[in-house]
CSV table of C-alpha atoms in Angstrom, one decimal:
chain,number,residue,atom,x,y,z
A,185,MET,CA,0.0,0.6,0.0
A,186,LYS,CA,1.3,3.6,-1.3
A,187,LYS,CA,2.4,5.5,1.7
A,188,THR,CA,0.9,9.4,1.4
A,189,ARG,CA,3.0,12.2,2.9
A,190,PRO,CA,0.9,14.2,5.3
A,191,ALA,CA,1.0,18.2,4.6
A,192,PRO,CA,3.1,20.4,5.7
A,193,LYS,CA,1.8,22.9,8.1
A,194,ARG,CA,0.3,26.5,7.4
A,195,THR,CA,2.1,28.8,10.1
A,196,ASN,CA,0.9,31.8,11.2
A,197,PRO,CA,3.2,33.9,10.1
A,198,LYS,CA,1.4,36.7,12.4
A,199,LYS,CA,1.9,34.0,15.2
A,200,ASN,CA,5.4,33.9,14.4
A,201,ALA,CA,7.0,36.5,14.6
A,202,VAL,CA,9.5,38.0,16.0
A,203,ILE,CA,8.6,40.1,19.1
A,204,ARG,CA,10.9,43.7,18.7
A,205,GLU,CA,10.8,44.8,22.4
A,206,GLU,CA,10.1,48.5,22.7
A,207,VAL,CA,13.0,50.9,23.7
A,208,SER,CA,12.1,53.3,26.4
A,209,PRO,CA,13.1,56.9,25.4
A,210,LEU,CA,15.9,57.0,28.3
A,211,ALA,CA,17.4,53.8,26.5
A,212,ARG,CA,17.1,55.3,23.3
A,213,LEU,CA,19.2,58.4,24.9
A,214,SER,CA,21.2,56.5,26.5
A,215,MET,CA,22.4,54.9,23.1
A,216,LEU,CA,22.7,57.9,21.6
A,217,ARG,CA,25.3,59.7,23.9
A,218,SER,CA,27.1,56.2,24.0
A,219,TYR,CA,27.1,56.9,19.8
A,220,PHE,CA,27.9,59.9,19.8
A,221,GLY,CA,31.0,59.5,23.0
A,222,SER,CA,32.9,57.2,20.8
A,223,ALA,CA,32.6,59.2,17.6
A,224,SER,CA,33.6,61.6,19.7
A,225,SER,CA,36.7,59.4,21.6
A,226,GLU,CA,37.5,58.2,18.1
A,227,TYR,CA,38.2,62.2,16.2
A,228,LEU,CA,39.6,63.1,19.3
A,229,SER,CA,42.5,59.9,19.1
A,230,ARG,CA,42.5,61.4,15.4
A,231,ARG,CA,43.1,64.9,15.9
A,232,PRO,CA,45.6,65.5,19.0
A,233,HIS,CA,45.1,69.4,19.0
A,234,ARG,CA,42.5,70.8,21.7
A,235,SER,CA,40.9,73.9,21.6
A,236,PHE,CA,42.0,76.4,24.0
A,237,ARG,CA,45.6,74.7,25.4
A,238,ARG,CA,48.4,75.7,23.9
A,239,THR,CA,50.3,72.6,22.0
A,240,ARG,CA,54.2,72.1,22.0
A,241,ARG,CA,56.2,72.4,18.5
A,242,ARG,CA,57.3,69.2,19.5
A,243,ASP,CA,54.1,67.7,19.2
A,244,TYR,CA,52.6,69.0,16.3
A,245,THR,CA,55.8,68.6,13.5
A,246,ARG,CA,53.9,66.8,10.9
A,247,SER,CA,57.4,65.4,8.0
A,248,LEU,CA,56.0,66.4,4.4
A,249,GLU,CA,58.6,65.7,2.1
A,250,LEU,CA,57.9,68.1,-1.6
A,251,PRO,CA,59.7,69.4,-3.8
A,252,GLY,CA,60.2,73.1,-4.3
A,253,TYR,CA,57.4,75.0,-6.2
A,254,TRP,CA,59.5,75.2,-9.2
A,255,ALA,CA,60.8,72.2,-9.4
A,256,PHE,CA,56.6,70.4,-8.6
A,257,SER,CA,55.5,72.5,-10.8
A,258,ALA,CA,58.2,71.2,-13.5
A,259,TYR,CA,57.3,67.6,-12.3
A,260,VAL,CA,53.5,68.3,-13.0
A,261,TRP,CA,54.4,68.8,-16.2
A,262,ARG,CA,56.8,65.7,-16.4
A,263,VAL,CA,53.8,64.0,-15.8
A,264,ILE,CA,51.6,65.6,-18.8
A,265,TRP,CA,53.7,66.3,-21.3
A,266,SER,CA,55.2,62.6,-21.7
A,267,ASN,CA,51.5,62.5,-21.7
A,268,LYS,CA,51.1,64.8,-24.7
A,269,ALA,CA,48.6,63.0,-26.5
A,270,LEU,CA,46.3,62.0,-24.4
A,271,PHE,CA,46.7,65.4,-22.4
A,272,ALA,CA,46.3,67.7,-25.1
A,273,SER,CA,42.4,65.5,-27.4
A,274,LEU,CA,41.3,65.8,-23.6
A,275,THR,CA,41.4,69.8,-23.0
A,276,VAL,CA,40.6,69.8,-27.1
A,277,PHE,CA,37.3,67.9,-25.9
A,278,TYR,CA,36.3,69.1,-22.8
A,279,GLY,CA,37.0,73.3,-25.3
A,280,VAL,CA,34.6,71.9,-28.2
A,281,MET,CA,32.0,70.5,-25.9
A,282,GLY,CA,32.1,73.9,-24.0
A,283,ALA,CA,31.9,75.6,-27.3
A,284,VAL,CA,29.5,74.0,-27.6
A,285,PHE,CA,27.0,73.9,-24.9
A,286,VAL,CA,27.3,76.6,-23.2
A,287,GLY,CA,29.2,80.3,-25.5
A,288,LEU,CA,31.9,81.4,-26.5
A,289,TYR,CA,33.3,85.2,-25.5
A,290,SER,CA,31.0,87.5,-27.7
A,291,ASN,CA,33.1,88.9,-31.0
A,292,ASP,CA,30.8,91.6,-31.5
A,293,ALA,CA,32.2,92.9,-27.6
A,294,TYR,CA,35.5,92.0,-28.0
A,295,THR,CA,35.1,94.0,-31.8
A,296,GLN,CA,33.6,96.8,-30.4
A,297,LEU,CA,35.5,97.1,-27.7
A,298,SER,CA,39.0,96.6,-30.2
A,299,GLN,CA,37.7,99.4,-32.2
A,300,LEU,CA,36.9,101.9,-29.3
A,301,LEU,CA,40.4,101.5,-27.8
A,302,ASP,CA,41.6,101.5,-31.7
A,303,GLU,CA,40.1,105.2,-31.4
A,304,THR,CA,40.5,106.6,-27.8
A,305,GLY,CA,43.3,104.9,-27.0
A,306,GLY,CA,46.2,107.1,-28.1
A,307,GLU,CA,45.0,109.6,-25.6
A,308,VAL,CA,45.5,106.9,-22.6
A,309,PHE,CA,48.4,104.8,-23.7
A,310,SER,CA,51.4,106.0,-26.4
A,311,ASP,CA,54.7,105.1,-27.6
A,312,GLY,CA,55.8,101.6,-27.0
A,313,TRP,CA,53.1,100.9,-24.0
A,314,GLY,CA,50.5,101.7,-26.0
A,315,ALA,CA,49.3,98.1,-28.4
A,316,ILE,CA,49.8,96.5,-24.9
A,317,GLY,CA,48.3,98.1,-22.5
A,318,GLN,CA,45.2,98.4,-25.1
A,319,ALA,CA,45.6,94.1,-25.2
A,320,GLY,CA,45.3,94.4,-21.7
A,321,LEU,CA,42.3,96.1,-21.5
A,322,LEU,CA,41.2,93.5,-23.5
A,323,LEU,CA,42.4,90.8,-21.2
A,324,PHE,CA,40.9,92.0,-18.6
A,325,ALA,CA,37.6,92.2,-20.1
A,326,GLY,CA,37.9,88.8,-21.0
A,327,ALA,CA,39.5,88.2,-17.3
A,328,SER,CA,36.1,89.7,-15.8
A,329,GLY,CA,33.3,88.5,-17.5
A,330,SER,CA,32.4,92.0,-19.5
A,331,LEU,CA,32.7,90.0,-23.0
A,332,SER,CA,30.4,86.8,-21.5
A,333,PRO,CA,26.9,86.1,-23.2
A,334,GLN,CA,24.3,86.3,-21.3
A,335,LEU,CA,24.0,82.9,-19.6
A,336,ASN,CA,21.1,80.8,-19.1
A,337,ASP,CA,19.7,78.6,-16.6
A,338,ALA,CA,19.9,75.6,-18.2
A,339,GLN,CA,23.8,76.6,-20.2
A,340,TYR,CA,25.4,77.1,-16.1
A,341,VAL,CA,23.9,73.5,-16.0
A,342,TYR,CA,25.9,72.6,-18.9
A,343,SER,CA,28.7,74.7,-17.3
A,344,GLY,CA,29.2,73.0,-14.4
A,345,LEU,CA,29.1,69.8,-16.3
A,346,ILE,CA,31.8,70.3,-18.6
A,347,LEU,CA,33.9,71.3,-15.0
A,348,LEU,CA,33.2,68.8,-13.5
A,349,LEU,CA,33.2,66.0,-15.6
A,350,THR,CA,36.9,67.8,-16.8
A,351,TRP,CA,38.1,67.1,-13.6
A,352,LEU,CA,36.7,63.5,-12.6
A,353,ALA,CA,38.9,62.6,-16.7
A,354,THR,CA,41.8,64.0,-15.7
A,355,VAL,CA,42.5,62.3,-11.7
A,356,TRP,CA,40.8,59.7,-14.0
A,357,LEU,CA,43.3,59.4,-16.2
A,358,LEU,CA,46.3,60.2,-13.9
A,359,ARG,CA,44.9,57.2,-11.7
A,360,ALA,CA,45.5,54.5,-14.0
A,361,ILE,CA,48.8,56.6,-15.2
A,362,LEU,CA,50.2,56.4,-12.7
A,363,ALA,CA,49.4,52.6,-11.8
A,364,GLY,CA,51.0,52.0,-14.9
A,365,ASN,CA,48.4,51.6,-17.1
A,366,ARG,CA,48.3,52.8,-20.5
A,367,PRO,CA,44.2,54.9,-20.7
A,368,SER,CA,42.8,56.2,-24.0
A,369,LEU,CA,40.7,58.8,-23.6
A,370,ARG,CA,37.2,56.8,-24.1
A,371,ASP,CA,37.9,55.3,-21.7
A,372,GLY,CA,38.9,58.1,-19.3
A,373,LEU,CA,35.8,59.5,-20.9
A,374,TYR,CA,33.4,56.5,-20.3
A,375,ASN,CA,34.6,54.8,-16.9
A,376,CYS,CA,35.8,59.2,-15.4
A,377,GLY,CA,31.1,59.5,-13.9
A,378,ALA,CA,30.6,57.3,-11.7
A,379,PRO,CA,31.5,60.0,-8.6
A,380,ILE,CA,30.0,62.8,-10.3
A,381,VAL,CA,27.5,62.0,-7.4
A,382,ALA,CA,29.6,62.4,-5.1
A,383,THR,CA,31.9,65.0,-5.5
A,384,ALA,CA,29.2,67.0,-6.6
A,385,ILE,CA,27.8,66.5,-3.0
A,386,VAL,CA,31.5,67.5,-2.0
A,387,LEU,CA,31.6,70.6,-4.2
A,388,ILE,CA,29.1,72.2,-2.8
A,389,ILE,CA,30.4,72.2,1.2
A,390,LEU,CA,33.3,74.1,-0.6
A,391,ILE,CA,30.9,76.9,-1.9
A,392,VAL,CA,29.5,76.3,1.3
A,393,GLN,CA,32.7,76.8,3.7
A,394,LEU,CA,33.4,79.8,1.3
A,395,LEU,CA,30.1,81.5,2.3
A,396,PRO,CA,32.4,83.6,5.4
A,397,ALA,CA,34.9,84.9,2.8
A,398,THR,CA,31.4,85.9,0.7
A,399,ILE,CA,30.6,87.5,2.9
A,400,ALA,CA,34.0,89.4,4.2
A,401,VAL,CA,34.3,90.5,0.9
A,402,ILE,CA,30.4,92.1,0.6
A,403,ALA,CA,30.6,93.2,3.7
A,404,PHE,CA,34.2,95.3,3.1
A,405,ASN,CA,33.5,96.8,-0.1
A,406,SER,CA,29.1,98.3,1.5
A,407,ALA,CA,31.7,99.3,4.4
A,408,MET,CA,33.6,101.3,1.4
A,409,ALA,CA,30.4,102.2,-0.2
A,410,ALA,CA,29.4,104.1,2.3
A,411,ASP,CA,31.8,105.5,3.1
A,412,LEU,CA,32.3,103.7,7.4
A,413,PHE,CA,36.2,103.9,6.5
A,414,GLU,CA,36.5,107.4,7.3
A,415,THR,CA,36.4,106.3,11.1
A,416,GLY,CA,39.6,104.7,12.1
A,417,LEU,CA,37.6,102.3,14.5
A,418,ILE,CA,35.3,101.5,12.2
A,419,ALA,CA,37.7,101.1,8.9
A,420,MET,CA,40.1,99.0,11.7
A,421,LEU,CA,37.2,96.5,13.3
A,422,VAL,CA,35.4,95.7,10.3
A,423,SER,CA,39.3,94.9,8.0
A,424,LEU,CA,39.3,92.6,11.4
A,425,VAL,CA,36.6,90.9,10.8
A,426,ALA,CA,36.8,90.2,7.8
A,427,VAL,CA,40.7,89.2,7.9
A,428,LEU,CA,38.5,86.6,10.6
A,429,LEU,CA,36.4,84.8,8.3
A,430,VAL,CA,37.9,84.8,5.4
A,431,ILE,CA,40.9,82.7,7.0
A,432,VAL,CA,38.3,80.4,8.4
A,433,SER,CA,37.0,80.0,4.7
A,434,MET,CA,41.0,79.3,3.9
A,435,TYR,CA,41.4,76.9,6.7
A,436,TRP,CA,38.4,74.8,5.9
A,437,VAL,CA,38.9,74.8,1.8
A,438,VAL,CA,42.1,73.4,2.4
A,439,SER,CA,41.5,69.6,3.7
A,440,THR,CA,37.7,70.4,0.8
A,441,ILE,CA,40.2,70.7,-2.1
A,442,MET,CA,41.6,67.0,-1.5
A,443,ALA,CA,38.6,65.4,-0.4
A,444,LEU,CA,38.0,66.2,-4.1
A,445,ILE,CA,40.7,64.1,-4.7
A,446,ILE,CA,39.7,61.0,-2.3
A,447,VAL,CA,35.7,60.7,-3.2
A,448,THR,CA,36.8,59.6,-6.6
A,449,LEU,CA,38.4,56.7,-5.4
A,450,PRO,CA,35.3,53.8,-5.8
A,451,GLY,CA,33.8,53.3,-2.9
A,452,MET,CA,34.0,56.3,-1.5
A,453,PHE,CA,31.0,58.7,0.1
A,454,PRO,CA,31.7,62.6,0.8
A,455,TRP,CA,30.9,62.8,4.1
A,456,ARG,CA,34.5,59.6,4.3
A,457,ALA,CA,36.5,61.6,2.3
A,458,ILE,CA,35.8,65.1,4.0
A,459,ARG,CA,36.6,62.9,7.3
A,460,ALA,CA,40.4,61.8,5.5
A,461,ALA,CA,40.8,65.1,4.2
A,462,GLY,CA,40.9,66.6,7.5
A,463,ASP,CA,43.0,63.8,8.1
A,464,ILE,CA,45.6,64.0,5.8
A,465,VAL,CA,46.2,67.6,5.9
A,466,VAL,CA,46.6,67.6,9.9
A,467,GLY,CA,49.9,69.8,11.1
A,468,ARG,CA,50.5,70.7,7.2
A,469,ARG,CA,47.0,72.4,6.2
A,470,LEU,CA,50.3,76.1,6.2
A,471,ARG,CA,52.5,74.1,3.7
A,472,LEU,CA,49.7,73.2,1.7
A,473,LEU,CA,47.3,76.6,1.0
A,474,LEU,CA,50.6,78.2,-0.3
A,475,ARG,CA,51.2,75.3,-2.6
A,476,ILE,CA,47.6,75.8,-3.6
A,477,CYS,CA,48.2,79.6,-3.5
A,478,TRP,CA,51.4,79.0,-5.5
A,479,LEU,CA,48.3,77.6,-8.3
A,480,ILE,CA,46.4,79.4,-8.4
A,481,LEU,CA,49.3,82.6,-9.0
A,482,SER,CA,51.5,80.9,-11.9
A,483,THR,CA,47.6,79.4,-13.5
A,484,ALA,CA,47.0,82.9,-13.5
A,485,LEU,CA,50.6,84.8,-14.9
A,486,ALA,CA,50.3,81.5,-17.1
A,487,TRP,CA,46.8,82.5,-18.7
A,488,VAL,CA,48.3,85.6,-19.1
A,489,ALA,CA,50.8,84.9,-20.7
A,490,ILE,CA,49.2,83.1,-23.3
A,491,VAL,CA,46.2,85.2,-23.4
A,492,LEU,CA,48.2,88.4,-24.0
A,493,PRO,CA,50.5,88.0,-27.1
A,494,VAL,CA,47.5,86.6,-29.1
A,495,ILE,CA,45.5,88.7,-28.2
A,496,ILE,CA,48.4,91.8,-29.6
A,497,VAL,CA,48.9,89.5,-32.4
A,498,ASP,CA,44.5,89.9,-33.1
A,499,ARG,CA,44.6,93.7,-33.1
A,500,TYR,CA,47.5,93.5,-35.6
A,501,LEU,CA,47.0,90.5,-37.9
A,502,LYS,CA,42.8,92.4,-38.2
A,503,GLY,CA,44.3,95.8,-39.2
A,504,LEU,CA,46.4,94.6,-42.4
A,505,ILE,CA,44.1,91.6,-43.8
A,506,PRO,CA,40.0,92.7,-43.4
A,507,PHE,CA,39.1,89.3,-43.5
A,508,VAL,CA,40.2,87.8,-40.6
A,509,GLU,CA,37.8,90.5,-38.6
A,510,PRO,CA,34.8,88.1,-38.0
A,511,LEU,CA,37.2,85.7,-36.9
A,512,PRO,CA,36.8,84.6,-33.6
A,513,ILE,CA,40.0,84.3,-33.3
A,514,VAL,CA,40.7,85.2,-29.5
A,515,PRO,CA,36.9,83.9,-27.9
A,516,VAL,CA,38.6,80.5,-29.0
A,517,VAL,CA,41.8,80.7,-27.7
A,518,ILE,CA,39.9,82.2,-24.4
A,519,ALA,CA,37.5,79.1,-24.3
A,520,PHE,CA,41.1,76.1,-25.2
A,521,VAL,CA,43.0,77.8,-22.5
A,522,SER,CA,40.0,77.5,-19.9
A,523,SER,CA,40.3,74.5,-20.2
A,524,ALA,CA,43.0,73.9,-20.4
A,525,VAL,CA,43.3,75.7,-17.0
A,526,VAL,CA,41.3,73.3,-15.5
A,527,VAL,CA,43.2,70.2,-16.6
A,528,TRP,CA,46.8,72.2,-14.9
A,529,SER,CA,45.1,72.2,-12.0
A,530,ALA,CA,42.9,68.4,-12.3
A,531,SER,CA,46.9,67.5,-12.4
A,532,TYR,CA,48.4,69.6,-9.8
A,533,MET,CA,46.5,68.8,-6.6
A,534,TYR,CA,46.3,64.9,-7.7
A,535,LEU,CA,49.7,64.6,-7.7
A,536,LEU,CA,49.9,66.7,-5.0
A,537,TYR,CA,47.6,64.5,-2.9
A,538,ARG,CA,49.3,61.4,-4.1
A,539,LYS,CA,53.1,62.9,-2.4
A,540,VAL,CA,51.0,64.1,0.7
A,541,VAL,CA,49.5,60.4,0.4
A,542,GLU,CA,53.1,58.8,0.7
A,543,ASP,CA,54.6,60.9,3.7
A,544,ASP,CA,53.0,58.2,6.2
A,545,ALA,CA,53.8,60.0,8.9
A,546,SER,CA,51.4,60.3,12.1
A,547,PRO,CA,49.1,63.1,12.4
A,548,ALA,CA,50.7,66.2,14.0
C-alpha cells in the first residue's frame, strides 16, 4: 500500500513573528549618548590638538617631503608632457564641449571694444606700450566676464557639468597612468563619471565653506561704499572681521580640496572623504595652502602670458587683413586655454595629493 506524505502544516506568520521589545526613551537617549561619545573619542584620537590648549612644537611638527614650488610644477609638467597626446585630446574635447553647449565669448563685443580702444586709446596709451596697454584692457575685460554672453539656466548647468567632468577625467587618467596602465581618452570619458554625485556633494560643501569669505568681501565693499572707513576704529574692526572670515574659509577649503581627490576613489562616500582629507592635512595645512596659492598665482600668470600675445597678434592681423576681422580668434583661444587650466589644476592637485599620501607620518 502506497504511503502518502502528510500535508505540511500551515504556519501563521503573525503568530511566529519575532516580537521586538520596545526601547524606552531613556534607553534611546543612552544609546545616542554612547554613539556620540565613541565618535568624539575616535575624533580626538585622530586629532591630537585641543581647543584653548597650547600645543608644543614637538607635538605638531609633521613631516612632508615636497619638492620646491618650481620643481614640483616642473614635475607636474613632465607627467603631462609624457602623455601629451592624451591630455591635449582631453583639453580639445572639453573645449569643444564648452563651446557647443555653453558658448564662446562674444566676438561682437570684443570687436566693438577693440575699435573703441583704437579710437580713444591713443590719448591714454603712448610710446611703445600702447599696444600692450590696449591688449591688457581687452584681457581684463575678458577675465572679468564683460565679454561673456548672457547665459540661461541650462547653460549654467552645462558649464558646471563640463567643469566637473573635466576634473574627474583628468584625475581618472592620472590615477591609471601612475598605476602603470596606458589608458585612452575613451577609457577616461566612459569611466570617470561614476563618482560625479559624490564629487558634486563635496563641491557644494566647498561652496558653503566659501560663504564666510564671500560675506567678508560684501561687507568690506559695503563699508567702503558707505564711507565707513573715514573713522579709524570702524575701519579697523571691519578689516579685522573680514580677515578672520577669510581665514576661516581658507582653513576649511584646504582639506575640502583634498576631499575632491579622495572622493573619486571607488566606493568612497562624501562625508568619509571629508573626514579622511581632514586627517591628511592635520599639521600640514599651511604648507598645503601655500601650494594652492602658488597654483592659483602661476596659473593666472600663465593664462595672461598665453592670451595677451594672442590679443596683440589678433589686433595686428585684423588691421592688415580685412577678412580676418570676423574670425573669433581670441574667444576660441580663451575657451581652450581655460579648458587647459582646468586640466592643469586637476593634475597639480592630484599629484600633490599623491605626494602627501606617500608620507605616512602620524597625525600631529
